[in-house]
PDB file of C-alpha atoms in Angstrom:
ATOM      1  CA  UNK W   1     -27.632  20.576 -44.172  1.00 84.00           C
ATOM      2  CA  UNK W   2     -25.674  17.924 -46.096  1.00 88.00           C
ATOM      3  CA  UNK W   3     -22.331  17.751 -46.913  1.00 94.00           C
ATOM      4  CA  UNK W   4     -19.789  15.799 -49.119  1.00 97.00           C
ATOM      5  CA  UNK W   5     -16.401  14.464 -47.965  1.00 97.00           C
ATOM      6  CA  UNK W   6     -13.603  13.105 -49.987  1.00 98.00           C
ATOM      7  CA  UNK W   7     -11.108  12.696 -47.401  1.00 96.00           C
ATOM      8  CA  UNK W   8      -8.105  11.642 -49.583  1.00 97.00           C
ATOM      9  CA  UNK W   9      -7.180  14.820 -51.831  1.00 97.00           C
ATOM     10  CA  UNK W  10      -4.250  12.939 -54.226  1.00 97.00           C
ATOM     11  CA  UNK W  11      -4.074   9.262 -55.185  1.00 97.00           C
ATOM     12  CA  UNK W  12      -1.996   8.025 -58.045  1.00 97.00           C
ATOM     13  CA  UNK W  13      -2.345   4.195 -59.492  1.00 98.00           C
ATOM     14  CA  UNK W  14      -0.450   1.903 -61.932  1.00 98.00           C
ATOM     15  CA  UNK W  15      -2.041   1.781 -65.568  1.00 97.00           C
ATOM     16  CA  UNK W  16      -4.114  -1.099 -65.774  1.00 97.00           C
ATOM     17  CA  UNK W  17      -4.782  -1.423 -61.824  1.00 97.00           C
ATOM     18  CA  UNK W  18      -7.695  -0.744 -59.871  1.00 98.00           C
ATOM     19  CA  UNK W  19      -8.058   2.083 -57.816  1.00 98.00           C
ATOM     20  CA  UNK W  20     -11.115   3.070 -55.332  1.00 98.00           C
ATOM     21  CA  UNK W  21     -12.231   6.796 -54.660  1.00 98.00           C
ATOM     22  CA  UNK W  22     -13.903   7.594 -51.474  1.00 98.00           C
ATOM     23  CA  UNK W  23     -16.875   9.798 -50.868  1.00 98.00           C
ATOM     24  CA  UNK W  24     -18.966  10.133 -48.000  1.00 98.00           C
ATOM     25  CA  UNK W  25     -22.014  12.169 -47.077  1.00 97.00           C
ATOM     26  CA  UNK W  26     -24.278  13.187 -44.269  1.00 96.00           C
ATOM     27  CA  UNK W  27     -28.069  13.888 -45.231  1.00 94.00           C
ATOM     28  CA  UNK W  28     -31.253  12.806 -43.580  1.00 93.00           C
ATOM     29  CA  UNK W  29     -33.040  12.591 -46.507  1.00 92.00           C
ATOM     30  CA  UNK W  30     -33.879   9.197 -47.875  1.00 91.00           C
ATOM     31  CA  UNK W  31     -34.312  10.111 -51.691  1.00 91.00           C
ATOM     32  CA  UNK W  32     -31.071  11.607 -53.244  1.00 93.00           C
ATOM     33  CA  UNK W  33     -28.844  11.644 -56.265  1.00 93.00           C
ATOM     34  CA  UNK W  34     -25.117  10.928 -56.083  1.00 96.00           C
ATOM     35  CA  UNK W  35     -22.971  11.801 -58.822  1.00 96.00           C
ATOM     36  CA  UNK W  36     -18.846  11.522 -59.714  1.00 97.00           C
ATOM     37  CA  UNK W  37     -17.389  14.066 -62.192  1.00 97.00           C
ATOM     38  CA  UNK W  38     -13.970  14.128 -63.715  1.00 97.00           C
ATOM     39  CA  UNK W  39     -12.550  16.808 -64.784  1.00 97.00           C
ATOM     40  CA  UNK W  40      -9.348  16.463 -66.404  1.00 94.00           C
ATOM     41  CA  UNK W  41      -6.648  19.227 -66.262  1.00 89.00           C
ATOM     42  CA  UNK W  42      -7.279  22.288 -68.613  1.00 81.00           C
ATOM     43  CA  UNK W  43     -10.162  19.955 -69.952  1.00 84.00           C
ATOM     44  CA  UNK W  44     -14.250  20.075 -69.106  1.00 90.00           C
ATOM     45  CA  UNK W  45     -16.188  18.428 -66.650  1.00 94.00           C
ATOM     46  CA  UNK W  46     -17.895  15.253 -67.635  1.00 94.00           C
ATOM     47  CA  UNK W  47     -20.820  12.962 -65.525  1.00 94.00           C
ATOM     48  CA  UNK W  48     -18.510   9.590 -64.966  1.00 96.00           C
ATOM     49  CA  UNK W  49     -21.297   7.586 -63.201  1.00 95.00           C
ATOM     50  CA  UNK W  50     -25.150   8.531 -61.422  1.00 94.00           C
ATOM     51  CA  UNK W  51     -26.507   6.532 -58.694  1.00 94.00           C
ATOM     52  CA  UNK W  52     -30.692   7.134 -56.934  1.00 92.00           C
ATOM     53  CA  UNK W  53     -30.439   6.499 -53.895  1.00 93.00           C
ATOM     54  CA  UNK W  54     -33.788   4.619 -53.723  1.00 91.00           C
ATOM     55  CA  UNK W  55     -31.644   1.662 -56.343  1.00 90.00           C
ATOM     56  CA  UNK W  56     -29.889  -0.577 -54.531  1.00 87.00           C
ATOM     57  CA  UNK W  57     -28.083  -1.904 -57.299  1.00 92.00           C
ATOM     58  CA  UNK W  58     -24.464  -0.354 -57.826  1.00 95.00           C
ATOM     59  CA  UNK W  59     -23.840   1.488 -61.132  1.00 93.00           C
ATOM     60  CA  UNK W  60     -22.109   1.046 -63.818  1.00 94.00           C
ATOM     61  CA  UNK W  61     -20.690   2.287 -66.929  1.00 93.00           C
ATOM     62  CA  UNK W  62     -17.966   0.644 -68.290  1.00 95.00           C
ATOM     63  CA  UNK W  63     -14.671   0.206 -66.268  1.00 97.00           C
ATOM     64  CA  UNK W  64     -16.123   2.599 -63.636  1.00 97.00           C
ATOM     65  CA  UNK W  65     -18.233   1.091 -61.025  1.00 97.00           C
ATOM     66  CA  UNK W  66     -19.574   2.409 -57.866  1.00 97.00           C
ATOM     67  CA  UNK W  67     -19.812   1.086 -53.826  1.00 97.00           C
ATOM     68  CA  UNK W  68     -23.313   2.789 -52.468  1.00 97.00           C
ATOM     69  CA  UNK W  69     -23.911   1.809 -48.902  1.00 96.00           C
ATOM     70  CA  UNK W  70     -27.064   3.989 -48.464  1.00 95.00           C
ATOM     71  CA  UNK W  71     -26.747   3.285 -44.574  1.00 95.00           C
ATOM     72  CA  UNK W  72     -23.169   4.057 -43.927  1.00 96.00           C
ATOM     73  CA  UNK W  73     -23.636   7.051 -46.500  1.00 96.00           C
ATOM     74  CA  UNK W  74     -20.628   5.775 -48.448  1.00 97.00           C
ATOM     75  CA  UNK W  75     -20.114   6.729 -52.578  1.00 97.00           C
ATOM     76  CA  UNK W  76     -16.709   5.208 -53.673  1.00 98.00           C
ATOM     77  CA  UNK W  77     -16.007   5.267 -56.906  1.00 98.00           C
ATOM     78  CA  UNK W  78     -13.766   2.030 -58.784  1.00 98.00           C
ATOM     79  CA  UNK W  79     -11.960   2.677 -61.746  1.00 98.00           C
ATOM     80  CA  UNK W  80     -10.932  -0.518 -63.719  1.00 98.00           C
ATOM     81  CA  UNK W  81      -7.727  -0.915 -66.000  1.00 98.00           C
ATOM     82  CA  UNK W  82      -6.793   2.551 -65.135  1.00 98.00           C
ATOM     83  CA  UNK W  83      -5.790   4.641 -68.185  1.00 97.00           C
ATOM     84  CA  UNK W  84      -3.371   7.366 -69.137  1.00 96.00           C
ATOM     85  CA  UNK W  85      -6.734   9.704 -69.658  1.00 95.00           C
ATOM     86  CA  UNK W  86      -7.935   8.836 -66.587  1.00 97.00           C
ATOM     87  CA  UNK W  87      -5.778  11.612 -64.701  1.00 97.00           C
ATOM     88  CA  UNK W  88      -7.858  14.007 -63.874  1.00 97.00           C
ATOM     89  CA  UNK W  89      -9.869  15.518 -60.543  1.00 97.00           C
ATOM     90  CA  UNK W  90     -12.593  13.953 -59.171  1.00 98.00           C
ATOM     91  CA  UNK W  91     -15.372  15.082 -57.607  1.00 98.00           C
ATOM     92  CA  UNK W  92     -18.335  13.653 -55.597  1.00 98.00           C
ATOM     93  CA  UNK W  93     -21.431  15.270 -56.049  1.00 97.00           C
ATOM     94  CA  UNK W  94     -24.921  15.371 -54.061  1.00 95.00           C
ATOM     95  CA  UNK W  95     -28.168  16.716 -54.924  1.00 92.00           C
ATOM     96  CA  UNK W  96     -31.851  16.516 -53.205  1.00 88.00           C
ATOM     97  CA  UNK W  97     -34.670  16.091 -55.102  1.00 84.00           C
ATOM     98  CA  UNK W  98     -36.681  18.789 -56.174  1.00 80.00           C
ATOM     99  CA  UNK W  99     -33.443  21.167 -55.896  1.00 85.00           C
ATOM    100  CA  UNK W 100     -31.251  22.346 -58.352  1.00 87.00           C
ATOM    101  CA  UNK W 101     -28.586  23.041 -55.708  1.00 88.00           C
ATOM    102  CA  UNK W 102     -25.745  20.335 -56.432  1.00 92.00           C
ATOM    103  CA  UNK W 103     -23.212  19.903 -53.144  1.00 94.00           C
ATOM    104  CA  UNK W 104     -19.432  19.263 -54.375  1.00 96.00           C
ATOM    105  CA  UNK W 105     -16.991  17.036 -52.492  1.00 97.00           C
ATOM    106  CA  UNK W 106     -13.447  19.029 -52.339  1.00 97.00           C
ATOM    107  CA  UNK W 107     -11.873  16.567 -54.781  1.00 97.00           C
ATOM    108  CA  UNK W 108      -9.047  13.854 -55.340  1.00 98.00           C
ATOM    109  CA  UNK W 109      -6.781  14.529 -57.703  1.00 97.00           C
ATOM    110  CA  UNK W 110      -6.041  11.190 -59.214  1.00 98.00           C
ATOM    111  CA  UNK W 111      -2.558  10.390 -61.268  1.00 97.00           C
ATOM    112  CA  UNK W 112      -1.960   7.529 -63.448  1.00 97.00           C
ATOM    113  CA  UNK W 113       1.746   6.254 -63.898  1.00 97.00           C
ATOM    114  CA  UNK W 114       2.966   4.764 -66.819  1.00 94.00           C
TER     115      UNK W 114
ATOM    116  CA  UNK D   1     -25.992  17.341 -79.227  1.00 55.00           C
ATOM    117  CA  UNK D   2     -25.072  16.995 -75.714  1.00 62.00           C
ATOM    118  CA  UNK D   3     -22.819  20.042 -75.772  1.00 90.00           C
ATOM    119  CA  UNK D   4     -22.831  23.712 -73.508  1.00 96.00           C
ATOM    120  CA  UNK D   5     -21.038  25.928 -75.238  1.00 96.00           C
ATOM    121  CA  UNK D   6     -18.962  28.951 -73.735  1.00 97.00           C
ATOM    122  CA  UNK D   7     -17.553  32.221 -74.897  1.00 97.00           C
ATOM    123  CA  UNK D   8     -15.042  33.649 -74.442  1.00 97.00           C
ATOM    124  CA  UNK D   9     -12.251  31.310 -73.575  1.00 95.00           C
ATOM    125  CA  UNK D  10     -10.264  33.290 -72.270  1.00 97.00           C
ATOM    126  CA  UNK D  11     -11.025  37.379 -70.568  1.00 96.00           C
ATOM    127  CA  UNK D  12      -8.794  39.702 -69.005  1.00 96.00           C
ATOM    128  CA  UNK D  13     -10.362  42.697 -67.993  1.00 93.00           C
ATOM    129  CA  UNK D  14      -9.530  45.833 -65.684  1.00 90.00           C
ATOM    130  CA  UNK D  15     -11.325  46.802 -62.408  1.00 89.00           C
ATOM    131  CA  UNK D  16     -13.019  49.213 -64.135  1.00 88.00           C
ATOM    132  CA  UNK D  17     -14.528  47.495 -67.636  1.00 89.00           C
ATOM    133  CA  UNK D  18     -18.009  46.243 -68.393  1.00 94.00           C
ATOM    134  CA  UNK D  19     -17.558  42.639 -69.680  1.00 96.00           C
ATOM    135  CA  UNK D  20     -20.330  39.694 -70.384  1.00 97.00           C
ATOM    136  CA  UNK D  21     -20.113  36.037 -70.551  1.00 98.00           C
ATOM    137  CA  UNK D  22     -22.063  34.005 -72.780  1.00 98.00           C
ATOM    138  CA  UNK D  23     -23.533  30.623 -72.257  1.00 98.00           C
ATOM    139  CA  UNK D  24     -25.447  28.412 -75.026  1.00 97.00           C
ATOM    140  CA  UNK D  25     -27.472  24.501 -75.150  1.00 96.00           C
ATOM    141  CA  UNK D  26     -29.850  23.034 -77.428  1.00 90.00           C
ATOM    142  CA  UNK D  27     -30.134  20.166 -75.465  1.00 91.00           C
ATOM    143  CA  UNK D  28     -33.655  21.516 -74.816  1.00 91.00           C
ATOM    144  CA  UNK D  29     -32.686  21.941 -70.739  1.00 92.00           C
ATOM    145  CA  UNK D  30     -34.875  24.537 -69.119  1.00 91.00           C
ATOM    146  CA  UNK D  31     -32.030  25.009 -65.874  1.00 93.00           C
ATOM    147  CA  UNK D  32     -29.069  26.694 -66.471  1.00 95.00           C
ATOM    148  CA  UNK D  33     -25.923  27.445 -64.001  1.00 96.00           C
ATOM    149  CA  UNK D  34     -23.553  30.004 -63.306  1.00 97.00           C
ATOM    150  CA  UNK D  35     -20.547  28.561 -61.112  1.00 97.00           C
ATOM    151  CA  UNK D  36     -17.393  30.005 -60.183  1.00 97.00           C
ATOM    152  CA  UNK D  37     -14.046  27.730 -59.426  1.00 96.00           C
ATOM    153  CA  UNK D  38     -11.029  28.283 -58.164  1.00 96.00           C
ATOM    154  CA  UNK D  39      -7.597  26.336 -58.710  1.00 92.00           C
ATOM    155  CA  UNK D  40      -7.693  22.992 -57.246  1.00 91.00           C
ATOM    156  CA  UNK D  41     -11.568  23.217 -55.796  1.00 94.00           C
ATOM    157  CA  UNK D  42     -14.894  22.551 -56.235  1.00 96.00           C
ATOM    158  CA  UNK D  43     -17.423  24.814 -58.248  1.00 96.00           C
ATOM    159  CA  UNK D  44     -19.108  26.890 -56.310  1.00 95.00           C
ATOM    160  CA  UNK D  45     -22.857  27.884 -57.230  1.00 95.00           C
ATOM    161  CA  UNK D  46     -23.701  31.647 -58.261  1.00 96.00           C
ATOM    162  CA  UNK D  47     -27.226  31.162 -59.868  1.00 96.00           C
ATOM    163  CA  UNK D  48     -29.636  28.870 -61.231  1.00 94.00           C
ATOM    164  CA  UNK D  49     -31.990  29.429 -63.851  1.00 95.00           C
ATOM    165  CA  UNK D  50     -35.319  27.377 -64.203  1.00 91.00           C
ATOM    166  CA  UNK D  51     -37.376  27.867 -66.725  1.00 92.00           C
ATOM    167  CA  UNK D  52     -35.648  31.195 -67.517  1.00 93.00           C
ATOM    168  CA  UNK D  53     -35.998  32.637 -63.949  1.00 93.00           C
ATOM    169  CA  UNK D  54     -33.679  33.170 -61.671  1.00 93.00           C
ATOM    170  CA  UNK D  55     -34.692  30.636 -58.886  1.00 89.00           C
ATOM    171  CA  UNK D  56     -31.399  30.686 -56.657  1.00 88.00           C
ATOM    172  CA  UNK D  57     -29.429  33.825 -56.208  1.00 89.00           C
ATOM    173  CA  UNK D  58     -26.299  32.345 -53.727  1.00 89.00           C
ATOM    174  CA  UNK D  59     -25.911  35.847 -52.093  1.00 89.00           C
ATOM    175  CA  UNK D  60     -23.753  36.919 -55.125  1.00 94.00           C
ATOM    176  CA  UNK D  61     -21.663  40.305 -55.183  1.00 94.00           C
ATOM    177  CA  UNK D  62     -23.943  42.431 -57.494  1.00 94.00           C
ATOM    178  CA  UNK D  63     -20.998  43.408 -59.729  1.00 95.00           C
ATOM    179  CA  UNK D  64     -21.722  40.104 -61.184  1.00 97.00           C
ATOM    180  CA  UNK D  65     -25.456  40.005 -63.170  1.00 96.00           C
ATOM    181  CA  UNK D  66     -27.324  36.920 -65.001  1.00 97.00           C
ATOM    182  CA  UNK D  67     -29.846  36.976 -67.544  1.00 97.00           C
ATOM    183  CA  UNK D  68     -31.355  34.197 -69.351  1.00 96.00           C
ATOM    184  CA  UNK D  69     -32.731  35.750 -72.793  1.00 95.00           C
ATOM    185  CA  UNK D  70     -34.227  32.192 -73.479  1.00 93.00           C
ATOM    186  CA  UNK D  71     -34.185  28.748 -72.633  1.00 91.00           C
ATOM    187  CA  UNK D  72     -31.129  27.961 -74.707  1.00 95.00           C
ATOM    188  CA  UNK D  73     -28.996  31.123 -73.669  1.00 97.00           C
ATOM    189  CA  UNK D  74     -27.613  32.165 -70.288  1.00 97.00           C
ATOM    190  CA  UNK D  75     -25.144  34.747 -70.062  1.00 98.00           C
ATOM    191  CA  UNK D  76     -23.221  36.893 -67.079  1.00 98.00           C
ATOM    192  CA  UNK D  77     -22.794  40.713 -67.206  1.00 97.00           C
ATOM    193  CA  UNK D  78     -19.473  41.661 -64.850  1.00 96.00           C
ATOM    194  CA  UNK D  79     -19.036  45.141 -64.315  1.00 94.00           C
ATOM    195  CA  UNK D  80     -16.593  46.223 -61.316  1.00 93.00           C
ATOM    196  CA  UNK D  81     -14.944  43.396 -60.778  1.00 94.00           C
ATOM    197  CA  UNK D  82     -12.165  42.565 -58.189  1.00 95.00           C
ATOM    198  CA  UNK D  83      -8.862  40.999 -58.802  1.00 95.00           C
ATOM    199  CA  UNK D  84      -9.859  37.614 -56.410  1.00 95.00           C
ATOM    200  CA  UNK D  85     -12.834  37.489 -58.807  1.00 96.00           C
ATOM    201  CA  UNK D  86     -10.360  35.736 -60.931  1.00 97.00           C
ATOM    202  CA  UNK D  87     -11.104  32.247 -61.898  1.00 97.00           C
ATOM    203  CA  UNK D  88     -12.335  29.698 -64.384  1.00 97.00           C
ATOM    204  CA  UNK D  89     -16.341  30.347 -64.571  1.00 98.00           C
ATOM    205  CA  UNK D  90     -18.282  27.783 -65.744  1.00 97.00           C
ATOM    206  CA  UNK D  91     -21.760  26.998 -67.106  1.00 97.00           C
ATOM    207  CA  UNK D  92     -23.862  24.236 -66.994  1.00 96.00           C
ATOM    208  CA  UNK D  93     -27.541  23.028 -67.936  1.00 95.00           C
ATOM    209  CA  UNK D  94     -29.450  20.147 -66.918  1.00 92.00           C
ATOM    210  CA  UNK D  95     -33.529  18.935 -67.048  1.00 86.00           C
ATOM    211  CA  UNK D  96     -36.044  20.231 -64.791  1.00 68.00           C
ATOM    212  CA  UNK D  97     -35.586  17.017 -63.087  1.00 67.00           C
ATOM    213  CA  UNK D  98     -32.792  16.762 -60.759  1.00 55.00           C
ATOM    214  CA  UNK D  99     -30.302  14.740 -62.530  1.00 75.00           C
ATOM    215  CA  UNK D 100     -26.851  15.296 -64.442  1.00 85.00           C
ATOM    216  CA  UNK D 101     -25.824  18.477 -65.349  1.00 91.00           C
ATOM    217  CA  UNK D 102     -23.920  18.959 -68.709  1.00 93.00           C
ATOM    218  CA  UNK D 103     -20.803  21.607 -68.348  1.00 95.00           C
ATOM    219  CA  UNK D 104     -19.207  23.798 -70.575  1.00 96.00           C
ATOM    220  CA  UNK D 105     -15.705  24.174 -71.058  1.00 95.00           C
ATOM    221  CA  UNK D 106     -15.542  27.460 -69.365  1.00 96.00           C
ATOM    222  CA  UNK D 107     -13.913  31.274 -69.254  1.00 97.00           C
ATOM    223  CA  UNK D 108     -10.943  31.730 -67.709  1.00 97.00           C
ATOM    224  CA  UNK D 109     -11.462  35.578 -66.323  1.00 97.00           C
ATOM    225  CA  UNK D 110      -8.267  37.328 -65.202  1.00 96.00           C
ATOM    226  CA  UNK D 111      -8.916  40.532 -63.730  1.00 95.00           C
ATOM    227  CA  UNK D 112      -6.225  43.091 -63.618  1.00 92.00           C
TER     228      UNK D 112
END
């Protein structure tokens, strides 16, 4: 069975640094999705980034950027010029193809100081 | 529109009422999502929907029932419910192909 880790529960950054988000999975599947959602307190969930695992180019949108090493099963997650609205859980997500079952990481709760 | 919509906000309910939660996309999405979450955690998956039939059932309590009228509605009957059933319960959709799901904002059930 896989399974998502996100082994650092809080992190807090500086507005306008750079701060990295770790996920990690175990699978022994070769074609998956990997996802990060943010969900901001009080607020809704919202896709931040998408990665197939069969690209080996890194994803982007914007000022968040992902790390996929396929081999060491390794998601992280860069956020860019942090912001004041970037405060908000995280979560790693995994899905197989042809599933509709997603598997959550357990979250980092990120905090941006002013 | 890229939006899931979800009523009610907010539901408090006794142990003993009959209460339903109502889901809606036109995003044209033919999977739909029940998940329940808890303070400070993940979702966790109830059902999924494809194509308006129930394709996973996560060994749910049956005091909790889905039904998907049609592909744009999704909506969860609670009858019986416990007080640690208590929790934000949220909805999502996404294409038959595996990719993003789109969530909605949520209920927030309380039950007394």
């Amino acid at each position: 069975a896989q399974t998502v880790t996100q082994s650092q529960p809080e992190m807090s950054v500086q507005e306008a640094e750079t701060v990295t988000l770790s996920c990690t999975y175990d699978t022994s599947e070769s074609d998956y999705y990997l996802f990060w959602y943010k969900q901001p307190p009080s607020r809704q969930m919202i896709l931040v980034i998408r990665q197939e695992a069969y690209k080996q180019q890194n994803a982007t949108e914007n000022r968040f950027s992902v790390n996929f090493q396929k081999a060491a099963k390794s998601f992280s997650l860069k956020i860019s010029d942090s912001q004041l609205g970037d405060a908000a859980m995280y979560f790693c997500a995994y899905r197989s193809p042809g599933t509709y079952k997603y598997i959550f990481g357990t979250g980092t709760r990120l905090k941006v100081l002013a | 529109d890229t939006e899931v919509t979800q009523t009610p906000k907010h539901l408090v309910m006794g142990m003993t009422n009959k209460k339903s939660l109502k889901c809606e996309q036109h995003m044209g999405h033919r999977a739909m999502y029940w998940y329940k979450q808890k303070a400070k955690k993940p979702p966790e998956l109830m059902f999924v929907y494809s194509y308006e039939k129930l394709s996973i059932n996560e060994s749910v309590p049956s005091r909790f029932s889905p039904e998907c009228p049609n592909s744009s509605l999704l909506n969860l009957h609670l009858h019986a419910l416990q007080p640690e059933d208590s929790a934000l319960y949220l909805c999502a959709s996404s294409q038959a192909q595996p990719y993003e799901q789109y969530f909605g904002p949520g209920t927030r059930l309380t039950v007394t």
